[in-house]
Short mmCIF file of C-alpha atoms in Angstrom, two decimals:
data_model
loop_
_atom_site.label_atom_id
_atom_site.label_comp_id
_atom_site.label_asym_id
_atom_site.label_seq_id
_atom_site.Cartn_x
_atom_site.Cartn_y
_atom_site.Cartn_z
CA UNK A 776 -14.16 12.49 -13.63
CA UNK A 777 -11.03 14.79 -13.76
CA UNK A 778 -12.76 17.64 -13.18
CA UNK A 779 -15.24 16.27 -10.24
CA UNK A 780 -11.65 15.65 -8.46
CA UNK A 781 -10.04 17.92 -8.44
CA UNK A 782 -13.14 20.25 -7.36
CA UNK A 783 -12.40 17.65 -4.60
CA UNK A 784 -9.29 18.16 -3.53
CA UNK A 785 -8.98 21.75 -4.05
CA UNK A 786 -12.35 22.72 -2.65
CA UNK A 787 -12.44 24.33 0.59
CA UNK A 788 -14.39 22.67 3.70
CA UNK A 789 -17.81 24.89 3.34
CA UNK A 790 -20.76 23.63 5.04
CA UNK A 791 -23.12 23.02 2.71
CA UNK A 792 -26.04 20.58 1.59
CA UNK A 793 -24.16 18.96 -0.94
CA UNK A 794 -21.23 18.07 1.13
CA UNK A 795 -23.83 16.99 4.13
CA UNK A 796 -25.12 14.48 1.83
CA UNK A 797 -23.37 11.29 2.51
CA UNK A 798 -19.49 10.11 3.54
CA UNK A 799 -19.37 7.74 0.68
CA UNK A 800 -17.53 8.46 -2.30
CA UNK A 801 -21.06 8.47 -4.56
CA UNK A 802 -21.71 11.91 -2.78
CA UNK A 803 -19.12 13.55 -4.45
CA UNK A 804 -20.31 11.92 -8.31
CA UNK A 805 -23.22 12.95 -10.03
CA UNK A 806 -26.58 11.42 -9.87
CA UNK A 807 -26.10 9.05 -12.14
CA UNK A 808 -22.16 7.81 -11.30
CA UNK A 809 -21.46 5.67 -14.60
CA UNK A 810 -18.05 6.12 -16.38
CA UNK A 811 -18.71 5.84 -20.28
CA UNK A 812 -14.70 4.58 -20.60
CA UNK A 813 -13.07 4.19 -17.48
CA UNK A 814 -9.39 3.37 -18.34
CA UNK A 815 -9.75 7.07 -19.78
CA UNK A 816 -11.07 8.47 -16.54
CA UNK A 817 -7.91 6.91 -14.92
CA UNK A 818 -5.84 8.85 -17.65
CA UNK A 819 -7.11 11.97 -17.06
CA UNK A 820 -7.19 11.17 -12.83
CA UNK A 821 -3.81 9.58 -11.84
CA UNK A 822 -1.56 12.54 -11.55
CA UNK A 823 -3.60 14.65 -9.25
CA UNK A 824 -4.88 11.58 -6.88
CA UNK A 825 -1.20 10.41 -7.49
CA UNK A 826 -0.11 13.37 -5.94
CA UNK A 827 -2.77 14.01 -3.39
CA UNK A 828 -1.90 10.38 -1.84
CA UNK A 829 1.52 11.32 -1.62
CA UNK A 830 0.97 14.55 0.08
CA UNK A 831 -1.40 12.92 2.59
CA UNK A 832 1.35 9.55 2.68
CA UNK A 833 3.57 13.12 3.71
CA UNK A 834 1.03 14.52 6.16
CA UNK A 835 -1.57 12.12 7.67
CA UNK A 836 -0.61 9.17 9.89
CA UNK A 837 -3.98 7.05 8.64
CA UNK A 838 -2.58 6.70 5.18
CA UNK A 839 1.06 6.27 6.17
CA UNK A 840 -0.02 3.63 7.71
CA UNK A 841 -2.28 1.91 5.16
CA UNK A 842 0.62 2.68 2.71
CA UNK A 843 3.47 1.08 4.75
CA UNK A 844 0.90 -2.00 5.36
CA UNK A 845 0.54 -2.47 1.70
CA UNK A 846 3.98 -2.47 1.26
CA UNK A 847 4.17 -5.14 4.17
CA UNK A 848 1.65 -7.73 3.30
CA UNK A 849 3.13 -7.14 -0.73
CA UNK A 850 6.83 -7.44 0.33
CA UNK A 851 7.50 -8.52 3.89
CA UNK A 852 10.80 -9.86 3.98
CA UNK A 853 11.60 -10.28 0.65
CA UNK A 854 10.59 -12.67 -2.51
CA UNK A 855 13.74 -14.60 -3.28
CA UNK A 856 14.57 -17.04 -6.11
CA UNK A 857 14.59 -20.89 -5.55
CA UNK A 858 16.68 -22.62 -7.91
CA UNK A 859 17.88 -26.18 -7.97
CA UNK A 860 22.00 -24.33 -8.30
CA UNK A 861 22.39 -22.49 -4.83
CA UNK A 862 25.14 -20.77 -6.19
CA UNK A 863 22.75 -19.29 -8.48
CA UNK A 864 20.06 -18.65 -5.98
CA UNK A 865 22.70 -16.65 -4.48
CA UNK A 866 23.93 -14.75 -6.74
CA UNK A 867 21.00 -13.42 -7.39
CA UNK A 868 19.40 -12.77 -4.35
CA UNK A 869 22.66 -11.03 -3.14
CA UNK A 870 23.31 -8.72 -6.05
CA UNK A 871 22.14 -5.40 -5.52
CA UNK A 872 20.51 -4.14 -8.91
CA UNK A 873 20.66 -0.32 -8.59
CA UNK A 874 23.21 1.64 -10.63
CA UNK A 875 24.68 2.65 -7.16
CA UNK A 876 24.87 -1.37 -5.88
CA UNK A 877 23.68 0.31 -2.58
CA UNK A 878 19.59 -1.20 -2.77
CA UNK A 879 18.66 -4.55 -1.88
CA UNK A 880 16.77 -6.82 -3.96
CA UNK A 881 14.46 -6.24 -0.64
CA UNK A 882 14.60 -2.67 -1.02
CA UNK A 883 13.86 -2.52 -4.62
CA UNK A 884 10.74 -4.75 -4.08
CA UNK A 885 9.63 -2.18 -1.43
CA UNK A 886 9.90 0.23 -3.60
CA UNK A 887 8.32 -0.64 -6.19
CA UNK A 888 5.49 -1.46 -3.85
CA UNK A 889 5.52 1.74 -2.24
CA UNK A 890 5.11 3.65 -5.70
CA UNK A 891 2.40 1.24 -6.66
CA UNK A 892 0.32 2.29 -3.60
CA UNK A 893 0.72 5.73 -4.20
CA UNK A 894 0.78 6.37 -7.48
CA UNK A 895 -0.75 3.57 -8.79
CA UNK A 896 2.17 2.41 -10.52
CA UNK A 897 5.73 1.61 -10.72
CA UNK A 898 8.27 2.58 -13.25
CA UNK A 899 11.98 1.48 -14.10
CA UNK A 900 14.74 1.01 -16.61
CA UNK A 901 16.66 -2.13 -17.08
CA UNK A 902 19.84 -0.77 -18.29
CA UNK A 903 23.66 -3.05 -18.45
CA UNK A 904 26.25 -1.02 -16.94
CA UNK A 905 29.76 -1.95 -16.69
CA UNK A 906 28.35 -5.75 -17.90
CA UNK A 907 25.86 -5.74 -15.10
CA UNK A 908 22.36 -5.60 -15.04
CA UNK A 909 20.93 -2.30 -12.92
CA UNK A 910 17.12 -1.27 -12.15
CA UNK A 911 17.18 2.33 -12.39
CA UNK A 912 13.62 3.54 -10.38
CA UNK A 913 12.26 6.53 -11.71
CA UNK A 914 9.13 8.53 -10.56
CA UNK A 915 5.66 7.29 -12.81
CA UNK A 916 5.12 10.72 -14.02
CA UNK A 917 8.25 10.58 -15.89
CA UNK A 918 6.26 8.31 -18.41
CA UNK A 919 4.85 11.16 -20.33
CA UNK A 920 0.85 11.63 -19.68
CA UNK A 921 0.43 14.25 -22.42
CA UNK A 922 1.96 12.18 -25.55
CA UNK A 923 -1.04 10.68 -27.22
CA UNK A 924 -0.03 10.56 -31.46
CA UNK A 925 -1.75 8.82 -33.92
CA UNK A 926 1.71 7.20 -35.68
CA UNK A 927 -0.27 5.45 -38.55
CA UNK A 928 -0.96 2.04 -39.55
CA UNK A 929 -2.60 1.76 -36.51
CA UNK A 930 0.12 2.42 -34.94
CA UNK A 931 -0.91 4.68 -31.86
CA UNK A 932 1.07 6.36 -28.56
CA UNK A 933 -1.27 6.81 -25.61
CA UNK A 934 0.03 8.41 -22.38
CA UNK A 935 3.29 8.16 -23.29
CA UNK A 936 2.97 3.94 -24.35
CA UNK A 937 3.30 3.25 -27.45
CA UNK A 938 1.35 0.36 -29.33
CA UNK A 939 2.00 -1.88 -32.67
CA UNK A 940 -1.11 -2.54 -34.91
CA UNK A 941 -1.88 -5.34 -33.12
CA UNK A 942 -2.28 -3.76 -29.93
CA UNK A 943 1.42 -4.76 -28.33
CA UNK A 944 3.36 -2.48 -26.65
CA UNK A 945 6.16 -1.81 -27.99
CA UNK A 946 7.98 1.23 -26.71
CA UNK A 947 7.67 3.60 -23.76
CA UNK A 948 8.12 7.56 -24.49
CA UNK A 949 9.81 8.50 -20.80
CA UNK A 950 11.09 12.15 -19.88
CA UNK A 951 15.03 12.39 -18.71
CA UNK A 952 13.87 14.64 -15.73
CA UNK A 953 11.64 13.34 -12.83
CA UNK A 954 8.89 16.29 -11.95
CA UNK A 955 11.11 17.17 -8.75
CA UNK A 956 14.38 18.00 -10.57
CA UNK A 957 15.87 20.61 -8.67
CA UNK A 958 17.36 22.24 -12.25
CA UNK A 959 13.53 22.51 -13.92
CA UNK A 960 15.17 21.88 -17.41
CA UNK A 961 12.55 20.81 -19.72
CA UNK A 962 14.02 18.36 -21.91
CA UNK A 963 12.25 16.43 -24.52
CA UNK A 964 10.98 12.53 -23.91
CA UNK A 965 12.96 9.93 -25.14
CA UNK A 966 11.92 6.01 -26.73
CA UNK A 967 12.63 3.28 -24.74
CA UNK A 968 12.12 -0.24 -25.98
CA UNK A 969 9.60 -2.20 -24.28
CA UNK A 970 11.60 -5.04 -23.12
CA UNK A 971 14.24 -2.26 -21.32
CA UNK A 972 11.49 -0.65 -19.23
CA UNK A 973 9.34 -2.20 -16.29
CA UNK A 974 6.09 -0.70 -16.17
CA UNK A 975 4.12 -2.20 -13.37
CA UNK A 976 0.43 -2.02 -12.40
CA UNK A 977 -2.63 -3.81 -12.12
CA UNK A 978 -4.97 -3.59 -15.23
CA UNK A 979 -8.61 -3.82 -13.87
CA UNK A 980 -10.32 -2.63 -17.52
CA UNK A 981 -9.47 -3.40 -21.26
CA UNK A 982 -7.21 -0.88 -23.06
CA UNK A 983 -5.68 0.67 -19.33
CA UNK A 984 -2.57 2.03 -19.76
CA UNK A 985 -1.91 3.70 -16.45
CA UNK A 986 -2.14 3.19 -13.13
CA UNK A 987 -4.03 4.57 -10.03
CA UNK A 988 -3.85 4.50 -6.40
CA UNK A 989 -6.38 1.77 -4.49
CA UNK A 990 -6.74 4.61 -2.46
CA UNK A 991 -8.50 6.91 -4.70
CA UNK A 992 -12.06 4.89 -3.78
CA UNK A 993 -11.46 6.62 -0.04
CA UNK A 994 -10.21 10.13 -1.28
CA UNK A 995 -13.67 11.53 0.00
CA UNK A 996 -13.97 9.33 3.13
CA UNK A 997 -10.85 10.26 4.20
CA UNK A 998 -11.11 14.26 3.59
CA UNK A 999 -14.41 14.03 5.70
CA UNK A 1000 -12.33 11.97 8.17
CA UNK A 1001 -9.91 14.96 8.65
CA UNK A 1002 -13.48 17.40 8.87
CA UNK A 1003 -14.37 15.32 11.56
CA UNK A 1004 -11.17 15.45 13.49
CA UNK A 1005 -10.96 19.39 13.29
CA UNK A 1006 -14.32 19.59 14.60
CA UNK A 1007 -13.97 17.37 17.47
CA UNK A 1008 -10.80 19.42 18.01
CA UNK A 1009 -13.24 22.23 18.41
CA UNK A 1010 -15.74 20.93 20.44
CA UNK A 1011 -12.77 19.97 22.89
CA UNK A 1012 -11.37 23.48 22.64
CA UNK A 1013 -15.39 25.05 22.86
CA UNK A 1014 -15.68 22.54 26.35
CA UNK A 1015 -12.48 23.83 28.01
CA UNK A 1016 -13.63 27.26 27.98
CA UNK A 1017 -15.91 28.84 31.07
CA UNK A 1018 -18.48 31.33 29.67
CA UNK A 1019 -21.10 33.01 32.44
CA UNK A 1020 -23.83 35.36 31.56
CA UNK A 1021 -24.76 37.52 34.91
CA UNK A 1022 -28.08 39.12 35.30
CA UNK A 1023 -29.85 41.84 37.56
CA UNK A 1024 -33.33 43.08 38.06
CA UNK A 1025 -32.16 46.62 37.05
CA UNK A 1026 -29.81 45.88 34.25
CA UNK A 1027 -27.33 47.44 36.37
CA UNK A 1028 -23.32 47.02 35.93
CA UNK A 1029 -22.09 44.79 38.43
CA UNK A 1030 -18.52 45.11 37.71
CA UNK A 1031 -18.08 48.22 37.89
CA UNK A 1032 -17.15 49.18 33.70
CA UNK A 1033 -14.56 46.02 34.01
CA UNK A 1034 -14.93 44.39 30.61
CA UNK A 1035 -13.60 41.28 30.98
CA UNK A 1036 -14.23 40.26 34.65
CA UNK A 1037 -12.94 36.93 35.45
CA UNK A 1038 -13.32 34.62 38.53
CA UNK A 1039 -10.73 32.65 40.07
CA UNK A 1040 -10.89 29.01 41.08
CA UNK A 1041 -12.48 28.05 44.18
CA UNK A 1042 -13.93 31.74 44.48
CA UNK A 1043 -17.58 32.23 46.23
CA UNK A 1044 -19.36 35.10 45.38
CA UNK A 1045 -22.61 36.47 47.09
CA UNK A 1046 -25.57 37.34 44.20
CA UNK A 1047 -27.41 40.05 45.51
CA UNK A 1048 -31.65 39.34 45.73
CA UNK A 1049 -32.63 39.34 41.91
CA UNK A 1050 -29.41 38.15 40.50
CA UNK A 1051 -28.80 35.03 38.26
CA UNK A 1052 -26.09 33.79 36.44
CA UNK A 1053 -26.31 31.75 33.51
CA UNK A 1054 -23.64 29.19 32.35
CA UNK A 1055 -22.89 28.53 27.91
CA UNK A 1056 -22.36 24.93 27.44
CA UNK A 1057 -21.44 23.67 23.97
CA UNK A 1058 -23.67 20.75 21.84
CA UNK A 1059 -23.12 17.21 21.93
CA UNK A 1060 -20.79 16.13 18.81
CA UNK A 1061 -22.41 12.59 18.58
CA UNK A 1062 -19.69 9.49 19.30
CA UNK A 1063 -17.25 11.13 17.27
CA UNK A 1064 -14.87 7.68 17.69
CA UNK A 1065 -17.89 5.24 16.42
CA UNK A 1066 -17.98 7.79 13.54
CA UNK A 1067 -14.26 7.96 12.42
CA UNK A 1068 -14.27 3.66 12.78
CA UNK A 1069 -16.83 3.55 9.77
CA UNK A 1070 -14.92 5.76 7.78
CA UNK A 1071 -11.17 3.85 9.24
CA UNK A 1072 -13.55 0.60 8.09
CA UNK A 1073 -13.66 2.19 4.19
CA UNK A 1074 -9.87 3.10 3.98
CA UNK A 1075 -9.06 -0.81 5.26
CA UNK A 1076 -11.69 -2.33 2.92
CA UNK A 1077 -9.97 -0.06 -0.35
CA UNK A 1078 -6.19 -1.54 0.48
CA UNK A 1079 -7.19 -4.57 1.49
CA UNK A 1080 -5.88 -4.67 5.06
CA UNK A 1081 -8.39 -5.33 8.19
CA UNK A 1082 -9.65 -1.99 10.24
CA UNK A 1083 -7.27 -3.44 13.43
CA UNK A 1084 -3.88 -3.83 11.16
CA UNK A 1085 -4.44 -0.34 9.64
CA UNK A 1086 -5.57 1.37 12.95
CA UNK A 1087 -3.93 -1.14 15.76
CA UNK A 1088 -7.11 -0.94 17.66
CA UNK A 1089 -7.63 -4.67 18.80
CA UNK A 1090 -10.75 -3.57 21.42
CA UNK A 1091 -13.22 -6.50 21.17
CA UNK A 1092 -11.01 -8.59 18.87
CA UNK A 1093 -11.02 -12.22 19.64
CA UNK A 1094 -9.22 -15.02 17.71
CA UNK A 1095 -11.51 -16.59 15.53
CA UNK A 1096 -12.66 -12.88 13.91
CA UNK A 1097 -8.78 -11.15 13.67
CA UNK A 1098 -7.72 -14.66 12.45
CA UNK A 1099 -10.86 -15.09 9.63
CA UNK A 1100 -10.31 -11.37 8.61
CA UNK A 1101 -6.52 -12.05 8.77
CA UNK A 1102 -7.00 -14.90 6.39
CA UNK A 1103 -9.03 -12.92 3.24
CA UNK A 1104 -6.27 -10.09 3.11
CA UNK A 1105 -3.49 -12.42 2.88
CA UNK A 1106 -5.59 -13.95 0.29
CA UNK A 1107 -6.02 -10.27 -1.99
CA UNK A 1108 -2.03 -9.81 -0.80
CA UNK A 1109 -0.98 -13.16 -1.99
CA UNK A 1110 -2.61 -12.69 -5.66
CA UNK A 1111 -1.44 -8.73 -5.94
CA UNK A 1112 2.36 -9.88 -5.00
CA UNK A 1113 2.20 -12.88 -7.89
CA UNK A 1114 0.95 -10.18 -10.10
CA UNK A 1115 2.87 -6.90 -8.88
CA UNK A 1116 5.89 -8.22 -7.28
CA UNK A 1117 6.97 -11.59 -9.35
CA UNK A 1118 5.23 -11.66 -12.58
CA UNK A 1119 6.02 -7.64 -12.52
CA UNK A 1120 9.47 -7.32 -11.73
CA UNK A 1121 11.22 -10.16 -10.29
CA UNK A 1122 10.65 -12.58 -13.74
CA UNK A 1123 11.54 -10.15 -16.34
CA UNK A 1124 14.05 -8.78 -14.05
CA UNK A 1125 15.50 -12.77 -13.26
CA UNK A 1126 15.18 -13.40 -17.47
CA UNK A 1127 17.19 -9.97 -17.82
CA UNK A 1128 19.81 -11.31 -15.12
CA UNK A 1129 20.63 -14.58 -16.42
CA UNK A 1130 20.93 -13.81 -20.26
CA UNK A 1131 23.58 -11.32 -19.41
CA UNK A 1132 25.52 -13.87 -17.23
CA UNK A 1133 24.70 -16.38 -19.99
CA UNK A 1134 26.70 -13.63 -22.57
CA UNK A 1135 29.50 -13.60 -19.97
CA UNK A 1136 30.07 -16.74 -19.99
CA UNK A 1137 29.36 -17.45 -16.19
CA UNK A 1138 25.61 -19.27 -16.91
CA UNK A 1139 24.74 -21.71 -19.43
CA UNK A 1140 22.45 -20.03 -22.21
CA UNK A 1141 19.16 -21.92 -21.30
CA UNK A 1142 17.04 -19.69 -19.03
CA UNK A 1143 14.31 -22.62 -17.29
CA UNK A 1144 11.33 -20.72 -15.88
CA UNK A 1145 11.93 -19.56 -12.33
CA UNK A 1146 10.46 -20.57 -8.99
CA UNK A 1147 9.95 -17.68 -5.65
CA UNK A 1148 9.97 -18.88 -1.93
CA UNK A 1149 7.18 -15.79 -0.93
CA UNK A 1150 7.61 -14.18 2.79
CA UNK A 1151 5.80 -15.93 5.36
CA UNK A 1152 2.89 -14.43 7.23
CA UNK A 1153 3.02 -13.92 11.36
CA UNK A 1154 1.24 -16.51 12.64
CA UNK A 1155 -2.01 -15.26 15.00
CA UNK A 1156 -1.71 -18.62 17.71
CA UNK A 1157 2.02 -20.30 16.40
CA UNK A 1158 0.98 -23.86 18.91
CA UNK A 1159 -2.41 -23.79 17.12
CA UNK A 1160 -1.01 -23.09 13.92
CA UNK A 1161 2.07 -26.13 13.95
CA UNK A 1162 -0.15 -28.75 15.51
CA UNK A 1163 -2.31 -27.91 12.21
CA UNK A 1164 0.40 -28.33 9.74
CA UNK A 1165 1.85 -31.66 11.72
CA UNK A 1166 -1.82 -33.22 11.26
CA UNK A 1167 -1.87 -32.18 7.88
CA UNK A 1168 1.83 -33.95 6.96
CA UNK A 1169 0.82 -37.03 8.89
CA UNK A 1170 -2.41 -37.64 7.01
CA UNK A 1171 -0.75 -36.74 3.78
CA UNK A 1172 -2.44 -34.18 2.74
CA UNK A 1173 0.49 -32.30 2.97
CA UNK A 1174 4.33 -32.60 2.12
CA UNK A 1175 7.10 -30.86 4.40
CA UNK A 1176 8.37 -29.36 1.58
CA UNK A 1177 5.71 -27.56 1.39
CA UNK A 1178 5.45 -26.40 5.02
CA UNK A 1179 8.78 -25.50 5.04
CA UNK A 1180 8.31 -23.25 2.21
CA UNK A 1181 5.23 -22.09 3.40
CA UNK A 1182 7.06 -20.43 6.29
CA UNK A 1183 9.50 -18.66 3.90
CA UNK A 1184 12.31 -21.17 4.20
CA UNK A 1185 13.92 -23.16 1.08
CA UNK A 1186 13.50 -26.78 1.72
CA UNK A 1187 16.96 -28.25 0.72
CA UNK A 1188 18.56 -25.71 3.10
CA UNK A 1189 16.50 -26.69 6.13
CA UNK A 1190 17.57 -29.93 5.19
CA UNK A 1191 20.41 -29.11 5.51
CA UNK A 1192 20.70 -28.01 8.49
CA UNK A 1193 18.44 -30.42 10.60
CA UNK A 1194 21.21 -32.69 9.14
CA UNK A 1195 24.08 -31.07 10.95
CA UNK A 1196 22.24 -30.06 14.26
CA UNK A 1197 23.31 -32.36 16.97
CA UNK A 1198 20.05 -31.78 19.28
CA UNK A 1199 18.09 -34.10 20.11
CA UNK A 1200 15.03 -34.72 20.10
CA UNK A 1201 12.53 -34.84 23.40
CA UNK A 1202 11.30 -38.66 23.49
CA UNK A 1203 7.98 -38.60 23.14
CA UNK A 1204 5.83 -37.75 25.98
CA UNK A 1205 4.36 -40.65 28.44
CA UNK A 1206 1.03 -42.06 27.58
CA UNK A 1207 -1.56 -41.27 30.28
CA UNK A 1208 -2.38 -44.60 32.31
CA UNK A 1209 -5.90 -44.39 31.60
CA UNK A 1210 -5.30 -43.69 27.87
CA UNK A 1211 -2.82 -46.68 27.73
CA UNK A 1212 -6.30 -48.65 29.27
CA UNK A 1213 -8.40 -47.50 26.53
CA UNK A 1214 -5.70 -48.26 24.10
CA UNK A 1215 -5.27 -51.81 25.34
#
């Protein structure tokens, strides 16, 4: 698998039968595509696709914008802690966690977000500095790919993660230099206990220990994407030029030993008996645009995103379909930020928080299990969208609580707040003569 990709990416664009086979990504695999172990393939693939997204993240507004998509549906505006204390709800959503104190809790969570769609995963150090807890970020390839060791008593280091003989992780070999140190110092890696370091990424196969972009499924599609542009670049440039072939009876010069003759606009000019003149027109392309939205289609379905988010092309879009396909990526979103965002970073990170406040005396020692109030998502008709949750609350089959919280909001504080507002409420609206009839 390493080997087929990077004939990918460094190949150039030839014309040949091979590459004329098919856009999908099975074109570019043998006959018989199987992986015999594929958490190894990822081993041996996530640097170079790691660092081909990022160039194209760099260099090609398509996947800019599916990363910076990701990131939104993951992120939004933030997961924050709910806790029963405000004080310490606040505390902790307001402390900024970076040795600097100048990121965000919000920034941090974009971050990590950001490396996870590009590199496949995310990688930090929870370090206490000064008797504060700090998230140091550092780049995934500073987790060592080449230090595989066979430690004994089954006891074994692969890709720089180091396992018990029971299969637990218990230590992460990390390198003091991220691969864009402007010094190029080689320096040694260096043991980190697991329960210092947050290594986040989603494990789709038994025995993964790295990462790798969702993107790497579209690699292909999207390098035949960027064919396709450059040649309907060329077809434009082909159309715009004006190429005439003149011909006599005799074969004799007409232009009198001028080798590049030209006409000028609007000119007439008088053949003589015999004379033709022939005009080189260029081949249709094909629908170039219908072409380009299959392969658009592919890069949306691999991030999970609909073709209209990732693109903003809404031609043809009514409210039912953008609202249905809406729906199932919030759904894949939803389940990646529980797994990525909270379960990742934010718990270990909360756990981390409050036993060092505990040691300080400012927190009682017992750490209870912590609840998020997620981002909410833009709502496609907002009327449609209330009158649905007011039905729902009035039949009780759902609480306001939970409304309220599904719109990003902490309950209590809403509360709150509706308790100090002095508007008032519209009376309700006149009943309809007729409808007062029927009621009657």
């Amino acid at each position: 698998m390493a080997s087929l990709i990077r004939d990918l990416f460094f190949r150039k664009n030839k014309s040949s039968a091979l590459q004329g086979r098919s856009v999908n990504a099975a074109a570019f695999w043998p006959d018989d595509p199987r992986a015999i172990s594929a958490s190894r393939d990822i081993r041996a693939s996530t640097q170079i696709v790691g660092q081909r997204v990022a160039g194209l993240y760099l260099n090609d507004p398509v996947v800019r914008s599916a990363i910076e998509i990701t990131v939104s549906m993951l992120v939004g505006d933030g997961v924050r802690l709910k806790h029963a204390d405000a004080e310490i709800a606040k505390g902790f959503n307001k402390r900024r966690f970076d040795p600097s104190e100048e990121q965000s809790l919000l920034s941090l969570q974009r971050a990590i977000a950001r490396s996870w769609a590009v590199y496949g995963e995310a990688l930090a150090l929870m370090r206490t500095l000064e008797g504060e807890v700090s998230v140091q970020m550092l780049h995934p390839d500073q987790l060592e790919r080449a230090k595989n060791e066979d430690l004994g008593n089954g006891r074994v280091i692969i890709a720089g993660v180091e396992f018990d003989a029971y299969d637990r992780i218990v230590a992460y070999w990390i390198l003091p230099q991220s691969p864009d140190d402007p010094f190029g110092v080689y320096r040694p890696s260096q043991r980190f206990e697991a329960a210092n370091v947050l290594h986040i990424f989603e494990r789709e196969f038994p025995g993964q220990t790295r990462g790798i972009s969702p993107l790497v499924s579209v690699l292909p599609v999207l390098n035949t994407a960027s064919i396709a542009v450059d040649a309907g670049l060329k077809k434009l440039q082909v159309a715009a030029l004006f190429t005439a072939f003149l011909t006599t009876p005799d074969g004799s010069d007409v232009f009198s030993g001028d080798v590049k003759p030209s006409m000028e606009p609007g000119a007439t000019v008088r053949l003589n008996p015999g004379e033709s003149v022939d005009l080189a027109e260029g081949g249709e392309a094909g629908d170039l645009p219908a072409f380009l939205k299959i392969l658009y289609r592919q890069v949306a379905a691999a991030i999970g995103c609909t073709y209209e988010d990732l693109i903003g092309d809404l031609e043809g879009v009514n409210y039912s379909s953008f609202r249905g396909g809406a729906l199932t990526a919030r759904r894949k979103a939803d389940a990646r930020r529980a797994l990525l965002i909270i379960d990742g970073f934010l718990v270990p990170l909360y756990r981390r928080w409050r036993a060092v406040e505990a040691l300080r005396g400012n927190l009682s020692a017992e750490i209870e299990e912590p609840e998020w109030i997620e981002p909410s998502w833009p709502q496609v008709d907002p009327m449609k969208e209330a009158q649905a949750d007011i039905d729902l609350v009035e039949a009780g089959l759902k609480s306001r609580k939970e409304v309220i919280e599904g719109r990003g909001r902490d309950f209590e504080t809403v509360e709150a707040e509706i308790a100090a507002d002095s508007f008032t409420r519209n009376t309700p609206k006149a009943t309809a003569p007729e409808q007062e009839a029927i009621d009657e």
